[in-house]
Amino acid sequence: MSVLVFIESADGAIKKSSLEAIAYGAAMNQGDVTALFLGQIDQAELEKAGNFGAAKVLHVNDERLNNGIIQAYSSVLAQAIEKTGARFVVLAKSALGDPVAARVAIKINGSFVSNVTGLPDTNGGFKVTRSIYTGKAFANVEMTSDVKIIGIRKNAVELNESGSSATIETFDAQLSDADFGVQIKNIEKQEGDVLLPEADIVVSGGRGLKGPENWGMIEDLAKTLGAATGCSKPVSDMGWRPHHEHVGQTGVKVSPTLYIAVGISGAIQHLAGVNSSKVIVVINKDEDAPFFKAADYGIVGDAFEVVPKLNEALRAAK
Amino acid sequence: MKILVCITHVPDTTSKISFSDNNTKLNSAGVQFIIGPYDDYALARAVELKEASGGTVTVLNVGEADTEPTIRKALAIGADDAIRINAFPTDSYFVAQQIAAVAKEGNYDLILMGRESIDFNGGMVHGMVAEMLGLPSVSPVMKLDIDGGKATLSREIEGGKETLELNLPFVAGCQEPIAEWKIPNMRGIMSARTKKLEVREPAQAETKTKLDNYELPAPKGEVKMIDKDNVDELVRLLKNEAKVI
Ligand SMILES: Cc1cc2nc3c(=O)[nH]c(=O)nc-3n(C[C@H](O)[C@H](O)[C@H](O)COP(=O)(O)OP(=O)(O)OC[C@H]3O[C@@H](n4cnc5c(N)ncnc54)[C@H](O)[C@@H]3O)c2cc1C
């Protein structure tokens, strides 16, 4: 038996969520863990997969795969499953991983469960817990197919480093023209920023910040903490912040260790995207803001006063 | 152009979720059901495309009879007709097979749905349907323009977006700001009553997962309030008590 882990990179490094997927694969205790990487990358970076539990990395060193193309990626992943004979496939929830895994599940006649929050229960059947109703509940489901694809949510396992390094094997996957039927014409992407779904700490701003010109203090606070920045829906609707920062029911669902909400009222649709955060801090000038009910720590006060002070205190404490 | 829009029938985003029958069923007492918000974006864009260049919009829902008011709302928003597959949507694989069966028969130029449902948040039905039909799939789509047989769309990626081109037909999982949600007007509501809502029995299909039970998260502890003039205390708590920084 073996486990195959689909991994992705950002800014030339394996994403933290993918490292978690490798660690999850190892912790499943279902045989050797092989990671699969598509596109060009520094070999030394791939070797790091070993540190988190992968014995081997299959590398499809093909420049056409440097950007995620759903169909091409699913063809390769299906071929890698066949090659390794893996019975379990693990990947981190992402804008690319989920649609890829969905196609692969059909190709290999397997099952796919996403948003999995912890290790499987293998006592009689194979059961996983997944987050549903946008974090308002969980479902315990049994996966009944032969090959099982598990999409994990952030923080589903702890990262432990073993100090080992993985061996790298080049994998020549077969790709057809149809795999590249979708053509990427242009990519607009912020380089070097902490990605919101990946972030351990998120600093988010709402309509209470009054305008895009006031985001400097949010960015400063995020920088001090090594955090990603997020926002509420009206903020992205009004174009104050880019859409990919929109957190909530209809935006990105985050599960960081720390979520700091500034000038956000805490509407249920916003809470739905953040309620699996480990610790929530709310800064709001209205003591009756509903967000306080979902918070661990709260400060009633004017963001324009509190945020710079907090930033200073954090910097001093470093 | 023939467009198929697949919609879910889900609890309103403000619903309090609870379960019955030994935690194996959603407790729907007092719950207001709506068209999935992402599906609603897909529907709005489909209606806009039809209004701009002609064609038809068919809505499809896999669900039991209680979903019909939701389907009628989609007709009121501007879909031309509807199909309900008379079955409980047991899992993504089951639903995808039902949609693929309808799509095969209907020869649609475009199949749209939300990027995920807001009940199970799977985000996989569009990919599964496309694979079953041998079509390309794109998700999450934030912008969709069609010119003849060619589509230009923008897909959200982590930290940004990409512009894509592809030929029809394909399957797309949609999200905002692809279109503004449409609110049905009186004329729409009146005409929806007489639009065709065909009920079909499900195609033979399998499931790949089995529900054991549902659970609710543990209740949240009390919030600790900190004085605004004592932010050092917050830093100390985050460091020593919560241990998150
Ligand atoms: C179907 C549906 C889906 C939705 N999905 C989402 C979603 O995914 N994400 C999302 O965020 N919303 C979503 N919404 C919208 C949601 O209902 C709220 O309208 C929204 O979250 C409010 O954003 P806000 O908190 O930034 O603004 P407001 O509700 O206007 O709150 C602003 C807050 O800032 C505080 N404030 C003002 N000035 C200051 C100051 N100087 N210092 C400190 N605090 C200050 C105020 O006290 C207030 O609490 C959705 C709505 C619907 C109907």
CSV table of N, CA and C in Angstrom, one decimal, chain A residues 14-131:
chain,number,residue,atom,x,y,z
A,14,ILE,N,7.6,25.0,-1.8
A,14,ILE,CA,6.4,24.1,-1.6
A,14,ILE,C,5.5,24.8,-0.6
A,15,LYS,N,4.2,24.9,-0.9
A,15,LYS,CA,3.3,25.6,-0.1
A,15,LYS,C,3.2,24.9,1.3
A,16,LYS,N,3.0,25.7,2.3
A,16,LYS,CA,2.9,25.1,3.7
A,16,LYS,C,1.7,24.1,3.7
A,17,SER,N,0.6,24.5,3.0
A,17,SER,CA,-0.5,23.5,3.1
A,17,SER,C,-0.1,22.2,2.4
A,18,SER,N,0.8,22.3,1.4
A,18,SER,CA,1.2,21.0,0.8
A,18,SER,C,2.1,20.2,1.7
A,19,LEU,N,2.9,20.9,2.5
A,19,LEU,CA,3.7,20.2,3.5
A,19,LEU,C,2.8,19.5,4.5
A,20,GLU,N,1.7,20.2,4.9
A,20,GLU,CA,0.8,19.6,5.8
A,20,GLU,C,0.2,18.4,5.1
A,21,ALA,N,-0.1,18.4,3.8
A,21,ALA,CA,-0.6,17.2,3.1
A,21,ALA,C,0.3,16.1,3.2
A,22,ILE,N,1.6,16.4,3.0
A,22,ILE,CA,2.6,15.3,3.1
A,22,ILE,C,2.6,14.7,4.5
A,23,ALA,N,2.6,15.6,5.5
A,23,ALA,CA,2.6,15.2,6.9
A,23,ALA,C,1.4,14.3,7.2
A,24,TYR,N,0.3,14.7,6.6
A,24,TYR,CA,-1.0,14.0,6.8
A,24,TYR,C,-0.8,12.6,6.2
A,25,GLY,N,-0.3,12.5,5.0
A,25,GLY,CA,0.0,11.3,4.3
A,25,GLY,C,0.8,10.3,5.1
A,26,ALA,N,1.9,10.9,5.8
A,26,ALA,CA,2.8,10.1,6.6
A,26,ALA,C,2.0,9.6,7.9
A,27,ALA,N,1.3,10.5,8.5
A,27,ALA,CA,0.6,10.2,9.7
A,27,ALA,C,-0.5,9.2,9.5
A,28,MET,N,-1.0,9.0,8.3
A,28,MET,CA,-2.1,8.0,8.0
A,28,MET,C,-1.6,6.6,8.2
A,29,ASN,N,-0.2,6.4,8.1
A,29,ASN,CA,0.4,5.1,8.4
A,29,ASN,C,-0.2,4.1,7.4
A,30,GLN,N,-0.2,4.4,6.2
A,30,GLN,CA,-0.7,3.4,5.2
A,30,GLN,C,0.3,3.1,4.1
A,31,GLY,N,1.6,3.1,4.5
A,31,GLY,CA,2.7,2.8,3.6
A,31,GLY,C,3.4,4.0,3.2
A,32,ASP,N,4.4,3.8,2.3
A,32,ASP,CA,5.3,4.8,1.8
A,32,ASP,C,4.5,6.0,1.3
A,33,VAL,N,5.1,7.2,1.5
A,33,VAL,CA,4.5,8.4,1.0
A,33,VAL,C,5.3,8.9,-0.2
A,34,THR,N,4.7,9.1,-1.4
A,34,THR,CA,5.3,9.7,-2.5
A,34,THR,C,4.6,11.0,-2.8
A,35,ALA,N,5.4,12.1,-3.0
A,35,ALA,CA,4.8,13.4,-3.4
A,35,ALA,C,4.9,13.5,-4.9
A,36,LEU,N,3.9,14.3,-5.4
A,36,LEU,CA,3.9,14.5,-6.9
A,36,LEU,C,4.0,16.0,-7.1
A,37,PHE,N,5.0,16.4,-7.9
A,37,PHE,CA,5.1,17.9,-8.2
A,37,PHE,C,5.1,18.1,-9.7
A,38,LEU,N,4.3,19.1,-10.2
A,38,LEU,CA,4.2,19.3,-11.6
A,38,LEU,C,4.8,20.7,-11.9
A,39,GLY,N,5.7,20.8,-12.9
A,39,GLY,CA,6.3,22.0,-13.4
A,39,GLY,C,7.7,22.1,-12.9
A,40,GLN,N,8.3,23.2,-13.3
A,40,GLN,CA,9.7,23.4,-13.0
A,40,GLN,C,9.9,24.0,-11.6
A,41,ILE,N,10.9,23.5,-10.9
A,41,ILE,CA,11.2,24.0,-9.6
A,41,ILE,C,12.6,23.6,-9.2
A,42,ASP,N,13.2,24.3,-8.2
A,42,ASP,CA,14.5,23.9,-7.7
A,42,ASP,C,14.5,22.5,-7.1
A,43,GLN,N,15.4,21.7,-7.5
A,43,GLN,CA,15.4,20.3,-6.9
A,43,GLN,C,15.6,20.3,-5.4
A,44,ALA,N,16.4,21.2,-4.9
A,44,ALA,CA,16.7,21.2,-3.5
A,44,ALA,C,15.4,21.5,-2.7
A,45,GLU,N,14.5,22.3,-3.3
A,45,GLU,CA,13.2,22.6,-2.7
A,45,GLU,C,12.4,21.3,-2.6
A,46,LEU,N,12.4,20.5,-3.7
A,46,LEU,CA,11.6,19.2,-3.6
A,46,LEU,C,12.1,18.2,-2.6
A,47,GLU,N,13.5,18.2,-2.4
A,47,GLU,CA,14.1,17.3,-1.4
A,47,GLU,C,13.5,17.6,0.0
A,48,LYS,N,13.1,18.8,0.2
A,48,LYS,CA,12.5,19.2,1.5
A,48,LYS,C,11.3,18.4,1.9
A,49,ALA,N,10.6,17.8,0.8
A,49,ALA,CA,9.4,17.0,1.1
A,49,ALA,C,9.7,15.9,2.1
A,50,GLY,N,11.0,15.4,2.0
A,50,GLY,CA,11.4,14.3,2.9
A,50,GLY,C,11.4,14.7,4.4
A,51,ASN,N,11.6,16.0,4.6
A,51,ASN,CA,11.6,16.5,6.0
A,51,ASN,C,10.3,16.3,6.7
A,52,PHE,N,9.2,16.2,5.9
A,52,PHE,CA,7.9,16.1,6.4
A,52,PHE,C,7.2,14.8,6.2
A,53,GLY,N,8.0,13.8,5.7
A,53,GLY,CA,7.5,12.5,5.6
A,53,GLY,C,7.4,11.8,4.3
A,54,ALA,N,7.8,12.5,3.2
A,54,ALA,CA,7.8,11.8,1.9
A,54,ALA,C,9.1,11.1,1.6
A,55,ALA,N,9.0,9.8,1.2
A,55,ALA,CA,10.2,9.1,0.9
A,55,ALA,C,10.7,9.5,-0.5
A,56,LYS,N,9.8,9.8,-1.4
A,56,LYS,CA,10.1,10.1,-2.8
A,56,LYS,C,9.3,11.2,-3.3
A,57,VAL,N,9.9,11.9,-4.3
A,57,VAL,CA,9.1,12.9,-5.0
A,57,VAL,C,9.1,12.5,-6.5
A,58,LEU,N,7.9,12.4,-7.1
A,58,LEU,CA,7.8,12.2,-8.5
A,58,LEU,C,7.7,13.6,-9.1
A,59,HIS,N,8.6,13.9,-10.0
A,59,HIS,CA,8.7,15.3,-10.5
A,59,HIS,C,8.4,15.3,-12.0
A,60,VAL,N,7.3,15.9,-12.4
A,60,VAL,CA,7.0,16.1,-13.9
A,60,VAL,C,7.6,17.4,-14.3
A,61,ASN,N,8.8,17.3,-14.8
A,61,ASN,CA,9.6,18.6,-15.1
A,61,ASN,C,9.3,19.1,-16.4
A,62,ASP,N,8.1,19.7,-16.6
A,62,ASP,CA,7.6,20.1,-17.9
A,62,ASP,C,7.1,21.5,-17.7
A,63,GLU,N,7.7,22.4,-18.5
A,63,GLU,CA,7.5,23.8,-18.4
A,63,GLU,C,6.0,24.2,-18.7
A,64,ARG,N,5.3,23.4,-19.5
A,64,ARG,CA,3.9,23.6,-19.8
A,64,ARG,C,3.1,23.5,-18.5
A,65,LEU,N,3.6,22.9,-17.5
A,65,LEU,CA,2.9,22.7,-16.2
A,65,LEU,C,3.2,23.7,-15.1
A,66,ASN,N,4.0,24.8,-15.5
A,66,ASN,CA,4.4,25.7,-14.5
A,66,ASN,C,3.2,26.5,-13.9
A,67,ASN,N,2.1,26.6,-14.7
A,67,ASN,CA,0.9,27.1,-14.2
A,67,ASN,C,-0.2,26.0,-14.1
A,68,GLY,N,-1.1,26.1,-13.1
A,68,GLY,CA,-2.0,25.1,-12.9
A,68,GLY,C,-3.1,25.1,-14.0
A,69,ILE,N,-3.1,24.0,-14.8
A,69,ILE,CA,-4.2,23.8,-15.8
A,69,ILE,C,-5.0,22.6,-15.3
A,70,ILE,N,-6.2,22.8,-15.0
A,70,ILE,CA,-7.0,21.8,-14.4
A,70,ILE,C,-7.0,20.4,-15.1
A,71,GLN,N,-7.2,20.5,-16.4
A,71,GLN,CA,-7.3,19.2,-17.1
A,71,GLN,C,-5.9,18.5,-17.2
A,72,ALA,N,-4.9,19.3,-17.5
A,72,ALA,CA,-3.6,18.7,-17.7
A,72,ALA,C,-3.1,18.1,-16.3
A,73,TYR,N,-3.4,18.9,-15.3
A,73,TYR,CA,-3.0,18.4,-13.9
A,73,TYR,C,-3.7,17.1,-13.6
A,74,SER,N,-5.0,17.0,-13.9
A,74,SER,CA,-5.7,15.8,-13.5
A,74,SER,C,-5.3,14.6,-14.3
A,75,SER,N,-4.9,14.8,-15.6
A,75,SER,CA,-4.3,13.7,-16.4
A,75,SER,C,-3.1,13.2,-15.7
A,76,VAL,N,-2.2,14.1,-15.3
A,76,VAL,CA,-0.9,13.7,-14.7
A,76,VAL,C,-1.2,13.0,-13.4
A,77,LEU,N,-2.0,13.6,-12.5
A,77,LEU,CA,-2.3,13.0,-11.2
A,77,LEU,C,-2.9,11.5,-11.4
A,78,ALA,N,-3.8,11.4,-12.3
A,78,ALA,CA,-4.4,10.0,-12.5
A,78,ALA,C,-3.3,9.0,-13.0
A,79,GLN,N,-2.4,9.5,-13.8
A,79,GLN,CA,-1.3,8.6,-14.3
A,79,GLN,C,-0.3,8.2,-13.1
A,80,ALA,N,-0.1,9.2,-12.2
A,80,ALA,CA,0.8,9.0,-11.1
A,80,ALA,C,0.1,8.0,-10.1
A,81,ILE,N,-1.2,8.0,-10.0
A,81,ILE,CA,-1.9,7.1,-9.1
A,81,ILE,C,-1.7,5.7,-9.6
A,82,GLU,N,-1.8,5.6,-11.0
A,82,GLU,CA,-1.7,4.3,-11.6
A,82,GLU,C,-0.3,3.8,-11.4
A,83,LYS,N,0.7,4.6,-11.7
A,83,LYS,CA,2.1,4.2,-11.6
A,83,LYS,C,2.5,3.8,-10.2
A,84,THR,N,2.0,4.5,-9.2
A,84,THR,CA,2.5,4.2,-7.8
A,84,THR,C,1.6,3.1,-7.2
A,85,GLY,N,0.4,2.9,-7.8
A,85,GLY,CA,-0.5,1.9,-7.2
A,85,GLY,C,-1.1,2.5,-5.9
A,86,ALA,N,-1.1,3.8,-5.7
A,86,ALA,CA,-1.5,4.3,-4.5
A,86,ALA,C,-3.0,4.1,-4.2
A,87,ARG,N,-3.3,3.7,-3.0
A,87,ARG,CA,-4.7,3.5,-2.6
A,87,ARG,C,-5.3,4.8,-2.0
A,88,PHE,N,-4.4,5.7,-1.5
A,88,PHE,CA,-4.8,6.9,-0.9
A,88,PHE,C,-4.1,8.1,-1.6
A,89,VAL,N,-4.8,9.1,-1.8
A,89,VAL,CA,-4.3,10.3,-2.4
A,89,VAL,C,-4.6,11.5,-1.5
A,90,VAL,N,-3.6,12.3,-1.1
A,90,VAL,CA,-3.9,13.4,-0.2
A,90,VAL,C,-3.5,14.7,-0.9
A,91,LEU,N,-4.3,15.7,-0.7
A,91,LEU,CA,-3.9,17.0,-1.2
A,91,LEU,C,-4.5,18.1,-0.3
A,92,ALA,N,-3.9,19.3,-0.3
A,92,ALA,CA,-4.5,20.4,0.5
A,92,ALA,C,-5.5,21.1,-0.3
A,93,LYS,N,-6.6,21.5,0.4
A,93,LYS,CA,-7.6,22.3,-0.2
A,93,LYS,C,-7.0,23.5,-0.9
A,94,SER,N,-7.3,23.7,-2.1
A,94,SER,CA,-6.8,25.0,-2.8
A,94,SER,C,-7.7,25.2,-4.0
A,95,ALA,N,-7.5,26.4,-4.6
A,95,ALA,CA,-8.3,26.8,-5.8
A,95,ALA,C,-8.0,25.9,-6.9
A,96,LEU,N,-6.9,25.2,-6.9
A,96,LEU,CA,-6.5,24.3,-8.0
A,96,LEU,C,-6.7,22.8,-7.6
A,97,GLY,N,-6.3,22.5,-6.4
A,97,GLY,CA,-6.4,21.1,-5.9
A,97,GLY,C,-7.8,20.5,-6.0
A,98,ASP,N,-8.8,21.3,-5.6
A,98,ASP,CA,-10.2,20.7,-5.5
A,98,ASP,C,-10.7,20.4,-6.9
A,99,PRO,N,-10.7,21.3,-7.9
A,99,PRO,CA,-11.2,20.9,-9.2
A,99,PRO,C,-10.4,19.8,-9.9
A,100,VAL,N,-9.1,19.8,-9.6
A,100,VAL,CA,-8.2,18.7,-10.2
A,100,VAL,C,-8.7,17.4,-9.6
A,101,ALA,N,-8.8,17.3,-8.3
A,101,ALA,CA,-9.1,16.1,-7.6
A,101,ALA,C,-10.5,15.6,-8.0
A,102,ALA,N,-11.4,16.5,-8.3
A,102,ALA,CA,-12.8,16.1,-8.7
A,102,ALA,C,-12.7,15.3,-10.0
A,103,ARG,N,-11.9,15.8,-11.0
A,103,ARG,CA,-11.8,15.1,-12.2
A,103,ARG,C,-11.1,13.8,-12.1
A,104,VAL,N,-10.1,13.8,-11.2
A,104,VAL,CA,-9.3,12.5,-11.0
A,104,VAL,C,-10.2,11.5,-10.4
A,105,ALA,N,-11.1,11.9,-9.5
A,105,ALA,CA,-12.0,10.9,-8.9
A,105,ALA,C,-12.8,10.1,-9.9
A,106,ILE,N,-13.2,10.8,-10.9
A,106,ILE,CA,-13.9,10.2,-12.0
A,106,ILE,C,-13.0,9.3,-12.9
A,107,LYS,N,-11.9,9.8,-13.2
A,107,LYS,CA,-10.9,9.0,-14.0
A,107,LYS,C,-10.6,7.7,-13.4
A,108,ILE,N,-10.4,7.7,-12.1
A,108,ILE,CA,-9.9,6.4,-11.5
A,108,ILE,C,-11.0,5.7,-10.7
A,109,ASN,N,-12.2,6.2,-10.9
A,109,ASN,CA,-13.4,5.6,-10.2
A,109,ASN,C,-13.2,5.6,-8.7
A,110,GLY,N,-12.7,6.6,-8.2
A,110,GLY,CA,-12.5,6.7,-6.7
A,110,GLY,C,-13.4,7.7,-6.0
A,111,SER,N,-13.2,7.9,-4.7
A,111,SER,CA,-14.1,8.9,-4.0
A,111,SER,C,-13.2,10.0,-3.6
A,112,PHE,N,-13.8,11.2,-3.5
A,112,PHE,CA,-13.1,12.4,-3.1
A,112,PHE,C,-13.9,13.1,-2.0
A,113,VAL,N,-13.3,13.3,-0.9
A,113,VAL,CA,-13.9,14.1,0.2
A,113,VAL,C,-13.0,15.3,0.5
A,114,SER,N,-13.5,16.5,0.5
A,114,SER,CA,-12.7,17.7,0.7
A,114,SER,C,-13.0,18.3,2.1
A,115,ASN,N,-12.2,19.2,2.5
A,115,ASN,CA,-12.4,19.9,3.8
A,115,ASN,C,-12.3,19.0,5.0
A,116,VAL,N,-11.4,18.0,4.8
A,116,VAL,CA,-11.2,17.0,5.9
A,116,VAL,C,-10.4,17.7,7.0
A,117,THR,N,-10.9,17.5,8.3
A,117,THR,CA,-10.3,18.2,9.4
A,117,THR,C,-9.3,17.5,10.2
A,118,GLY,N,-9.2,16.1,10.0
A,118,GLY,CA,-8.3,15.4,10.9
A,118,GLY,C,-8.0,14.0,10.3
A,119,LEU,N,-7.2,13.2,10.9
A,119,LEU,CA,-6.8,11.9,10.4
A,119,LEU,C,-8.1,11.0,10.3
A,120,PRO,N,-8.0,10.0,9.4
A,120,PRO,CA,-9.2,9.1,9.3
A,120,PRO,C,-9.3,8.2,10.5
A,121,ASP,N,-10.5,7.7,10.6
A,121,ASP,CA,-10.8,6.6,11.6
A,121,ASP,C,-10.8,5.3,10.8
A,122,THR,N,-9.9,4.4,11.1
A,122,THR,CA,-9.9,3.2,10.2
A,122,THR,C,-10.3,2.0,11.0
A,123,ASN,N,-11.0,2.2,12.1
A,123,ASN,CA,-11.6,1.0,12.9
A,123,ASN,C,-12.9,0.6,12.2
A,124,GLY,N,-12.8,-0.4,11.3
A,124,GLY,CA,-14.0,-0.8,10.6
A,124,GLY,C,-14.4,0.3,9.6
A,125,GLY,N,-14.0,0.1,8.4
A,125,GLY,CA,-14.3,1.1,7.3
A,125,GLY,C,-13.2,2.2,7.4
A,126,PHE,N,-13.4,3.2,6.6
A,126,PHE,CA,-12.5,4.3,6.5
A,126,PHE,C,-13.3,5.5,6.5
A,127,LYS,N,-13.2,6.2,7.7
A,127,LYS,CA,-14.1,7.3,7.9
A,127,LYS,C,-13.3,8.6,8.2
A,128,VAL,N,-13.8,9.7,7.6
A,128,VAL,CA,-13.2,11.0,7.8
A,128,VAL,C,-14.2,12.0,8.3
A,129,THR,N,-13.7,13.0,8.9
A,129,THR,CA,-14.6,14.1,9.4
A,129,THR,C,-14.3,15.3,8.4
A,130,ARG,N,-15.4,15.8,7.9
A,130,ARG,CA,-15.3,17.0,7.0
A,130,ARG,C,-16.1,18.2,7.5
A,131,SER,N,-15.6,19.3,7.2
A,131,SER,CA,-16.3,20.5,7.7
A,131,SER,C,-17.4,20.8,6.6
